[in-house]
PDB file of C-alpha atoms in Angstrom:
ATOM      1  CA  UNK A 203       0.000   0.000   0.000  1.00  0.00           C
ATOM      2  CA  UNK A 204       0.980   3.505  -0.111  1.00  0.00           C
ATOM      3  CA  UNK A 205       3.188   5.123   2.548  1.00  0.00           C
ATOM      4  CA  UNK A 206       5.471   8.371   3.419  1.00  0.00           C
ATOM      5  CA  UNK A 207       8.875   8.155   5.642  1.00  0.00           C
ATOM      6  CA  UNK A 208      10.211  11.537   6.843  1.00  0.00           C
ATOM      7  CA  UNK A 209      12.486  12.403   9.160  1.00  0.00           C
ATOM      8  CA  UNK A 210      11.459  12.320  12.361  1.00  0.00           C
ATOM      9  CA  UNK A 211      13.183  15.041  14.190  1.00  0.00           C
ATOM     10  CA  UNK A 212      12.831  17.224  16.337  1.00  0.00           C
ATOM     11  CA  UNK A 213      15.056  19.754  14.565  1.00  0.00           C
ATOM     12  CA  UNK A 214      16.023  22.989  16.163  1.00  0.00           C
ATOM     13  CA  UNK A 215      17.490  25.855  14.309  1.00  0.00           C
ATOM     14  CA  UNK A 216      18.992  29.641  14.746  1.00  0.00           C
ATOM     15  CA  UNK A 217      16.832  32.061  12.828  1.00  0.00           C
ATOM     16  CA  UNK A 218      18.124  32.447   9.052  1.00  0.00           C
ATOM     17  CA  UNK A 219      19.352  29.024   9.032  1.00  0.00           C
ATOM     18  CA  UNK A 220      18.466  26.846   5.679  1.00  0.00           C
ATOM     19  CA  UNK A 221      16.424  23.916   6.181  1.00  0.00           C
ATOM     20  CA  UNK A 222      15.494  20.599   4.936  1.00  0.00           C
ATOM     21  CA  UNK A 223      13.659  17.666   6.078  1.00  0.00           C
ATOM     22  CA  UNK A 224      13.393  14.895   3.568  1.00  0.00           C
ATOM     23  CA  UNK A 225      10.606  12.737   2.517  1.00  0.00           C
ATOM     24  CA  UNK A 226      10.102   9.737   0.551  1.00  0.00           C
ATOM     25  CA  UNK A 227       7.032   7.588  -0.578  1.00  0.00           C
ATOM     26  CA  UNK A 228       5.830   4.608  -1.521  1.00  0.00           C
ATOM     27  CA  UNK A 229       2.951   4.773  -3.854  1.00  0.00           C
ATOM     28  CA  UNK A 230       1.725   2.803  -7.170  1.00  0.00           C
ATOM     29  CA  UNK A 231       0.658   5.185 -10.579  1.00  0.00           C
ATOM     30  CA  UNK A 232       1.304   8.691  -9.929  1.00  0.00           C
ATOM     31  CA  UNK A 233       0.337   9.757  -6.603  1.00  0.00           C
ATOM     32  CA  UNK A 234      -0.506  14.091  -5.390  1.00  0.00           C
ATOM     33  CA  UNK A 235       2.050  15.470  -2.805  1.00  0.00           C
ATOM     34  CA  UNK A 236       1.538  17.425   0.107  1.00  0.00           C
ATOM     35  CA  UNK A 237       3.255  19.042   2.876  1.00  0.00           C
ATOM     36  CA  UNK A 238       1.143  20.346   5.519  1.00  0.00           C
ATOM     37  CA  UNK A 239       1.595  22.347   8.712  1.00  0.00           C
ATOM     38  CA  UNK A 240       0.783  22.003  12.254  1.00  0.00           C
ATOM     39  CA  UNK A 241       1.257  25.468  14.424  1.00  0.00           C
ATOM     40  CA  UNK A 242       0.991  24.926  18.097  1.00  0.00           C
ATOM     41  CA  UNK A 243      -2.502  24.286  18.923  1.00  0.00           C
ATOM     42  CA  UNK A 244      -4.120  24.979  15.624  1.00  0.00           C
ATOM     43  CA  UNK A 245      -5.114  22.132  13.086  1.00  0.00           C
ATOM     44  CA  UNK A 246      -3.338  21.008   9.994  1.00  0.00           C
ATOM     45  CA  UNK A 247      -2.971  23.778   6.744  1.00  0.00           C
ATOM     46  CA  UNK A 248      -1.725  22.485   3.305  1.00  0.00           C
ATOM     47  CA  UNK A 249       1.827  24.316   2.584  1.00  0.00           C
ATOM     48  CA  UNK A 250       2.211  23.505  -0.530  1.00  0.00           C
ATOM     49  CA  UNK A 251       1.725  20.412  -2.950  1.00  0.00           C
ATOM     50  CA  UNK A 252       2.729  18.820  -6.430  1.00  0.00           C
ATOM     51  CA  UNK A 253       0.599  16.592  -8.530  1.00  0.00           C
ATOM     52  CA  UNK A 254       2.945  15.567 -11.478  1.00  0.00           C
ATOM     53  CA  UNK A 255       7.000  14.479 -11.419  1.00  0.00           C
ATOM     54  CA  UNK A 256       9.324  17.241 -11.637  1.00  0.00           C
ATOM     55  CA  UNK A 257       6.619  20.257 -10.689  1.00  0.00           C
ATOM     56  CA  UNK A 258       7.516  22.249  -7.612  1.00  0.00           C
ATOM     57  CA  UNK A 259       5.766  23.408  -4.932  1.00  0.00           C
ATOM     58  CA  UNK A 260       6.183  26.612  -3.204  1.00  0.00           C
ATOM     59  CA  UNK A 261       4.814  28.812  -0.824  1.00  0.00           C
ATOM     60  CA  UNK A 262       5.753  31.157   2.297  1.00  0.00           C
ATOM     61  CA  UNK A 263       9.489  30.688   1.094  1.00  0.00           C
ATOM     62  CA  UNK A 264       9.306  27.024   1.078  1.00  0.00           C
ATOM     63  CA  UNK A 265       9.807  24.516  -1.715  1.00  0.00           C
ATOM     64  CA  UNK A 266       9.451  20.771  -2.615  1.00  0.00           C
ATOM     65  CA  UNK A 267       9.840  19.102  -5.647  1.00  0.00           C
ATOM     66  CA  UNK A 268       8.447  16.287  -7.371  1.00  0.00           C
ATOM     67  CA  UNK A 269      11.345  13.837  -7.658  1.00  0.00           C
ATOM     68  CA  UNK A 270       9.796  10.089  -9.170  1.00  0.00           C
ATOM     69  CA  UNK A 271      13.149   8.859  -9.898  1.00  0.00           C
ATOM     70  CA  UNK A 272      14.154   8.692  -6.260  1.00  0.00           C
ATOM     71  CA  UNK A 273      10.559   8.730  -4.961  1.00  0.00           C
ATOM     72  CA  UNK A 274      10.982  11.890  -3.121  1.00  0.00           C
ATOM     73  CA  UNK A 275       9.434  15.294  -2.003  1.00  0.00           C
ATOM     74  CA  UNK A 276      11.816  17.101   0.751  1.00  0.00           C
ATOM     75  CA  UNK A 277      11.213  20.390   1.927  1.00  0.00           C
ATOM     76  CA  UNK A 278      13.563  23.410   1.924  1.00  0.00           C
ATOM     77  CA  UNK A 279      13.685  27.121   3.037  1.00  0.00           C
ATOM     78  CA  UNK A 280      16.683  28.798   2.860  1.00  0.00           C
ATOM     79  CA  UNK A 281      15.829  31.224   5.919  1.00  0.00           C
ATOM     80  CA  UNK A 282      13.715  29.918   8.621  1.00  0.00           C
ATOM     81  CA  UNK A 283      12.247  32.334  10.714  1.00  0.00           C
ATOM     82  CA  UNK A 284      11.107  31.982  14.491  1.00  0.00           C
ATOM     83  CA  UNK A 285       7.326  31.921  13.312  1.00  0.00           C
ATOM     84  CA  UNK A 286       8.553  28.751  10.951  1.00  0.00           C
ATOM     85  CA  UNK A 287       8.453  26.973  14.633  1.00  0.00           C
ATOM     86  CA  UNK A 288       5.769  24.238  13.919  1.00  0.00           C
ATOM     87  CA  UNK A 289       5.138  20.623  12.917  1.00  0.00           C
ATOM     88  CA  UNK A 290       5.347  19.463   9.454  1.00  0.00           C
ATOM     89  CA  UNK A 291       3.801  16.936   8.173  1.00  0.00           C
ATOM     90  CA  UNK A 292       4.309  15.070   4.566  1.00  0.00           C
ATOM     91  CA  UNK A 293       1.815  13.433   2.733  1.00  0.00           C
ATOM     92  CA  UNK A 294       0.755  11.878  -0.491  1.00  0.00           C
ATOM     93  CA  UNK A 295      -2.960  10.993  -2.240  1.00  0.00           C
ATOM     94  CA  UNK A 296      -2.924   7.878  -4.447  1.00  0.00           C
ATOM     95  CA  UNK A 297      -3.931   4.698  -5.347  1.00  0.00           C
ATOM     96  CA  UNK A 298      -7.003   5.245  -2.672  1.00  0.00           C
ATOM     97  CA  UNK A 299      -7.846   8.598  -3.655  1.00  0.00           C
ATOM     98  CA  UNK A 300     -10.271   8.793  -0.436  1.00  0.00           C
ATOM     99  CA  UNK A 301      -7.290   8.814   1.603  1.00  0.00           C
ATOM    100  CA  UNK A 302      -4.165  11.002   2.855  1.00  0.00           C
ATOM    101  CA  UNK A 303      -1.095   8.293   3.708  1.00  0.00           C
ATOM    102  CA  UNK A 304       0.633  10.957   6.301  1.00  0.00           C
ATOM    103  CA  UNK A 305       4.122  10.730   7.581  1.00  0.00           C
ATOM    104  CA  UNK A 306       4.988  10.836  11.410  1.00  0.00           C
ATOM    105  CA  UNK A 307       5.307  14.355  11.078  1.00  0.00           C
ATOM    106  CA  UNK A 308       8.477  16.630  11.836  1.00  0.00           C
ATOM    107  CA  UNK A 309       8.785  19.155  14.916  1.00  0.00           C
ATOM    108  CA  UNK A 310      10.929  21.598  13.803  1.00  0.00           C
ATOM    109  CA  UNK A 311      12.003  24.825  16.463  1.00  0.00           C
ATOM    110  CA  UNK A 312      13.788  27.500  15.376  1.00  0.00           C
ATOM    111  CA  UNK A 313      15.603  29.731  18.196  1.00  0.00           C
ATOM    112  CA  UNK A 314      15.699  33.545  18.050  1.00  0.00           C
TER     113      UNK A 314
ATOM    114  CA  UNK B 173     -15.959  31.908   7.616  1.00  0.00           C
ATOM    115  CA  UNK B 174     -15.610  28.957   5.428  1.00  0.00           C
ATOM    116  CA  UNK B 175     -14.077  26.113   6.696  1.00  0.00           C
ATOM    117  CA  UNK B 176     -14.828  22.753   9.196  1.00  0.00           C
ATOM    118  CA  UNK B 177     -15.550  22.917  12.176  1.00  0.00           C
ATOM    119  CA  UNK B 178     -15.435  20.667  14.801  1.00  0.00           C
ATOM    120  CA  UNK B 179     -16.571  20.478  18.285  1.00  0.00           C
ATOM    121  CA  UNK B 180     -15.875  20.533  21.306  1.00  0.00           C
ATOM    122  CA  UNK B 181     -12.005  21.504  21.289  1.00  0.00           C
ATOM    123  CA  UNK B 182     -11.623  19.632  24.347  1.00  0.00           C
ATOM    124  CA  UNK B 183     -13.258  16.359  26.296  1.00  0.00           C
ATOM    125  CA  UNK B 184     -12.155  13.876  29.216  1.00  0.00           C
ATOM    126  CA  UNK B 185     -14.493  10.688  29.548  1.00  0.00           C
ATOM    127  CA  UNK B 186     -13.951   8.149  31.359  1.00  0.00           C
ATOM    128  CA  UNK B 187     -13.663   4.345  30.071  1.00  0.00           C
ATOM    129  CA  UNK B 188     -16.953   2.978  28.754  1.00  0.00           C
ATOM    130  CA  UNK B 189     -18.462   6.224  28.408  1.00  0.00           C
ATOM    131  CA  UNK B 190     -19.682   7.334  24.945  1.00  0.00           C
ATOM    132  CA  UNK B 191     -20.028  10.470  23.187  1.00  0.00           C
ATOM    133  CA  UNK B 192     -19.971  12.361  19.744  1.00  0.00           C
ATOM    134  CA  UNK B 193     -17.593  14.718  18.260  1.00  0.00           C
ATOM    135  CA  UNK B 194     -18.930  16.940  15.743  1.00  0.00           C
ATOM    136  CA  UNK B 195     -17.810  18.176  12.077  1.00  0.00           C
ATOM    137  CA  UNK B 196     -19.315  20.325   9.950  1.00  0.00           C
ATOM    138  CA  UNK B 197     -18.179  22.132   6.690  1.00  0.00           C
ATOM    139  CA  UNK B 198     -19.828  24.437   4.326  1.00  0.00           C
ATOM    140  CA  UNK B 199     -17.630  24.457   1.276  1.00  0.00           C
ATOM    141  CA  UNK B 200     -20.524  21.446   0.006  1.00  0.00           C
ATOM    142  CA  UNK B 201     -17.209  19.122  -0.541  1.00  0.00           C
ATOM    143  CA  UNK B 202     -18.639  15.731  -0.997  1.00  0.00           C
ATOM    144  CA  UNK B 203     -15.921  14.021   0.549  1.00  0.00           C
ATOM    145  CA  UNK B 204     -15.124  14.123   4.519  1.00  0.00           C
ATOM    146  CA  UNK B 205     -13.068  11.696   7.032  1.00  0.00           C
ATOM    147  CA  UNK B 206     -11.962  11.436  10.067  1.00  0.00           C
ATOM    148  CA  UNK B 207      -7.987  10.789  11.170  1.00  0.00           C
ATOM    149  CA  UNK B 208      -6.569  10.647  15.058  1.00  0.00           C
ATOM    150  CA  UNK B 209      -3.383  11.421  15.455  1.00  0.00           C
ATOM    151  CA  UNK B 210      -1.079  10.196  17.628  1.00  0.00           C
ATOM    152  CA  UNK B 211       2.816  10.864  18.286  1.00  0.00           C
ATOM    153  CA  UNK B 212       5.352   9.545  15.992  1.00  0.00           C
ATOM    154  CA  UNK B 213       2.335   7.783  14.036  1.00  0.00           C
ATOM    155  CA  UNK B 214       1.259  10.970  12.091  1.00  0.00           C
ATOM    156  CA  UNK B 215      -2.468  11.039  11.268  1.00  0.00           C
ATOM    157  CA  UNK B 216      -4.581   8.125  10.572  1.00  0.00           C
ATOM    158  CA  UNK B 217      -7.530   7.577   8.907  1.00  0.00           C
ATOM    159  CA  UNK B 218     -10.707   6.274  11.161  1.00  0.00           C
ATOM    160  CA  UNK B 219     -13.499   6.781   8.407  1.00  0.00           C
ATOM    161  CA  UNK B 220     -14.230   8.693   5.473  1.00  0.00           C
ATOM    162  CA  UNK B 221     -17.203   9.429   3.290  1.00  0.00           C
ATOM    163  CA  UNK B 222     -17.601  10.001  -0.220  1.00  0.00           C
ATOM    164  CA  UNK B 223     -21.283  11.693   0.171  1.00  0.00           C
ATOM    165  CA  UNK B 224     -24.676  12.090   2.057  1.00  0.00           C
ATOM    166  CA  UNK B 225     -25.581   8.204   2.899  1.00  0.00           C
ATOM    167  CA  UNK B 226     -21.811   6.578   1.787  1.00  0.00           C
ATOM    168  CA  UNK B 227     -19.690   6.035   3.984  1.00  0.00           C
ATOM    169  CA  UNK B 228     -16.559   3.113   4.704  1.00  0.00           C
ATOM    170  CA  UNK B 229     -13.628   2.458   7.334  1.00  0.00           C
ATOM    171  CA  UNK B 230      -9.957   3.579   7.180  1.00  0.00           C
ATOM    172  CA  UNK B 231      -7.395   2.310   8.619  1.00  0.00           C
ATOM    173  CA  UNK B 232      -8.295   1.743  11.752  1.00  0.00           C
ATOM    174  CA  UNK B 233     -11.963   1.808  12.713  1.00  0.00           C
ATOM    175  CA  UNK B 234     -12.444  -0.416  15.727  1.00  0.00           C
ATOM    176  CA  UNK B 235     -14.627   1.652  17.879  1.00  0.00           C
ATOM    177  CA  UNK B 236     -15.846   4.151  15.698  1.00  0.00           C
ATOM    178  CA  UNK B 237     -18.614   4.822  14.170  1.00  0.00           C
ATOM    179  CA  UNK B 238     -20.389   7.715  11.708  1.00  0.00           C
ATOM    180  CA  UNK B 239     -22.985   8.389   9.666  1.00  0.00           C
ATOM    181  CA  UNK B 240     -23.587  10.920   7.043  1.00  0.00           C
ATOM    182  CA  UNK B 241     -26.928  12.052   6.240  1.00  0.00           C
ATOM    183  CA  UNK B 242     -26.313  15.571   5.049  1.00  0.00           C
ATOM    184  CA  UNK B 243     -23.132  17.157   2.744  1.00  0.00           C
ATOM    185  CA  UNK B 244     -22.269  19.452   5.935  1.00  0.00           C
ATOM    186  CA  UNK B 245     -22.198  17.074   8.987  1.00  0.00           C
ATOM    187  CA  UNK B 246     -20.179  14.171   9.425  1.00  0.00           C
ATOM    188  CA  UNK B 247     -19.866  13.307  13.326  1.00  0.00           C
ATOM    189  CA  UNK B 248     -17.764  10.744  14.847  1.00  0.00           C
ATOM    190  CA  UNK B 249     -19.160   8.058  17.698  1.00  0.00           C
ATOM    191  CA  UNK B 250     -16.836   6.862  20.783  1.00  0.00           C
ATOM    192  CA  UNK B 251     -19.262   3.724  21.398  1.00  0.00           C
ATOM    193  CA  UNK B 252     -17.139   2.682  24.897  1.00  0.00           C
ATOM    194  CA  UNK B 253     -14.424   4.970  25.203  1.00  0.00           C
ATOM    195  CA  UNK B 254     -10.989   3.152  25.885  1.00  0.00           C
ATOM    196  CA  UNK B 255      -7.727   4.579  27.220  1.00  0.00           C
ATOM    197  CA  UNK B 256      -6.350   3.141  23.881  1.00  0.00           C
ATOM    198  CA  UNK B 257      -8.543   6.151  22.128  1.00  0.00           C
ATOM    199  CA  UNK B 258      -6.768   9.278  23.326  1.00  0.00           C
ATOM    200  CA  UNK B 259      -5.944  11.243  20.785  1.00  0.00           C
ATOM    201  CA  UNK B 260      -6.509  14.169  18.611  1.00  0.00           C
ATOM    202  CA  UNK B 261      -9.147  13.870  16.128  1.00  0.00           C
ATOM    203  CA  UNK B 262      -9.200  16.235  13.290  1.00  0.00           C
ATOM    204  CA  UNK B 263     -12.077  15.788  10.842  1.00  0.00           C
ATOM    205  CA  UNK B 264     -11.039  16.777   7.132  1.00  0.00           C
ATOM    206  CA  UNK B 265     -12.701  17.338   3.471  1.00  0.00           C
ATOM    207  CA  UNK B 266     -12.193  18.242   0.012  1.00  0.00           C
ATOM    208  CA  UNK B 267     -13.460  18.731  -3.180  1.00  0.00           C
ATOM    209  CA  UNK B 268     -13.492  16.011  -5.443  1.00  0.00           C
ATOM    210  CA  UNK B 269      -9.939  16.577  -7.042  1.00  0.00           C
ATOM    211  CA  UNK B 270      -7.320  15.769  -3.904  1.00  0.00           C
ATOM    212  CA  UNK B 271      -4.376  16.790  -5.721  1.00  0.00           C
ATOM    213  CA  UNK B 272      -5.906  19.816  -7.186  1.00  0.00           C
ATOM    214  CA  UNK B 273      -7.023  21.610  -3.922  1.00  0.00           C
ATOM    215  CA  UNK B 274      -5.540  19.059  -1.004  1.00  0.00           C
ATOM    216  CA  UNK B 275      -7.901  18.590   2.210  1.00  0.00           C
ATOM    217  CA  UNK B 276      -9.341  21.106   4.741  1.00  0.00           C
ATOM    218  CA  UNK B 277      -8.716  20.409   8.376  1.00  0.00           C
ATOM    219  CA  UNK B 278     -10.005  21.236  11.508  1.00  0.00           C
ATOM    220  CA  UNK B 279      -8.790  22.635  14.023  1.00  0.00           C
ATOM    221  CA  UNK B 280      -9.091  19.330  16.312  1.00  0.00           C
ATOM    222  CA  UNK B 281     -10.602  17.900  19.199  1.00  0.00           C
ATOM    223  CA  UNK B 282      -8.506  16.703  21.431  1.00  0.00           C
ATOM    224  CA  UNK B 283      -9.297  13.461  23.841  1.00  0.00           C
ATOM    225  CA  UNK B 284      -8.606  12.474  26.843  1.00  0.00           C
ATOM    226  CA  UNK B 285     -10.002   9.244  28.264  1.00  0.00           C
ATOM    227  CA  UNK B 286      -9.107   8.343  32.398  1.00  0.00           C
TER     228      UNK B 286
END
């Protein structure tokens, strides 16, 4: 079946420091990417997603691309910023199109 | 504002008690589910619906059960609430093209049961 493996973390950063946390999947066909973000207390909210190999996602200075040949989608930001403090979460919709296959989720901190 | 909603926020039952957590949306998305989450096991899927009257089991449904008998509502039923089911429960939905628009969350209930 389809599944996602990120790494697990925690992370803690300075402010401006570049980050990455990788992801890869496991998924039959062509599967839709997602990474999604959990602030403290607050639900999850879609950060950006991909739908076909080799398209890039971006938003709020973060990126992911679409990698089938190695089955991956890791985030980046070059410059984290305190507010960046939060958990992500990577995810993919596939062969079961009903259903998100999450990762474990990442807590990332980033120090002033 | 648009979005789901779920209620309450917050709950503490004890074992063998029941209750209901609410979700509603009003975006009309057809399809809505339910996921817990629990540490280093990200979210996982409980149910999910496909429309008013359809509805099947995730991943792991043992205990749960909904109905759906309107687009907006989809609530959630702790039968006997075990230990083994504190979590946080975040209802989700989304138009019918998943990698077009991705799912809407939210915000979470979050369960304790003593």
């Amino acid at each position: 079946g389809d599944s996602v493996t990120q790494m697990e973390g925690p992370v803690t950063l300075s402010e401006e420091a570049f980050l990455t946390i990788n992801c890869t999947y496991t998924a039959t066909g062509y599967p839709s990417l997602f990474w999604y973000v959990q602030y403290p207390g607050e639900g999850l909210q879609l950060l950006l997603k991909a739908t076909k190999a080799d398209d890039k996602g971006s938003n709020k200075g973060f990126e992911a691309t679409y990698r089938k040949e190695t089955t991956s989608f890791h985030l980046e930001k070059g410059s984290v910023q305190v507010s960046d403090s939060a958990v992500y979460f990577c995810a993919l919709s596939g062969s079961n199109d009903y259903k998100l296959s999450f990762g474990a989720g990442t807590t990332v901190t980033v120090r002033a | 504002n648009a979005g789901v909603t779920q209620t309450p926020k917050f709950q503490v039952l004890k074992t063998g008690q029941s209750m209901t957590l609410q979700c509603a949306q009003d975006m009309n998305h057809e399809y809505m589910s339910w996921y817990r989450q629990d540490p280093g096991m990200g979210l996982r899927l409980i149910h999910y619906s496909v429309g008013a009257g359809i509805t099947d089991q995730g991943e792991v449904p043992n205990g749960y059960n909904v109905s759906r008998s309107t687009t907006e509502d989809f609530p959630l039923r702790l039968l006997s609430a075990a230990p083994s089911q504190t979590s946080v429960y975040f209802c989700a939905s989304r138009a019918p093209a998943a990698g077009l628009y991705g799912y809407t969350f939210g915000s979470g209930t979050r369960l304790t049961v003593v």
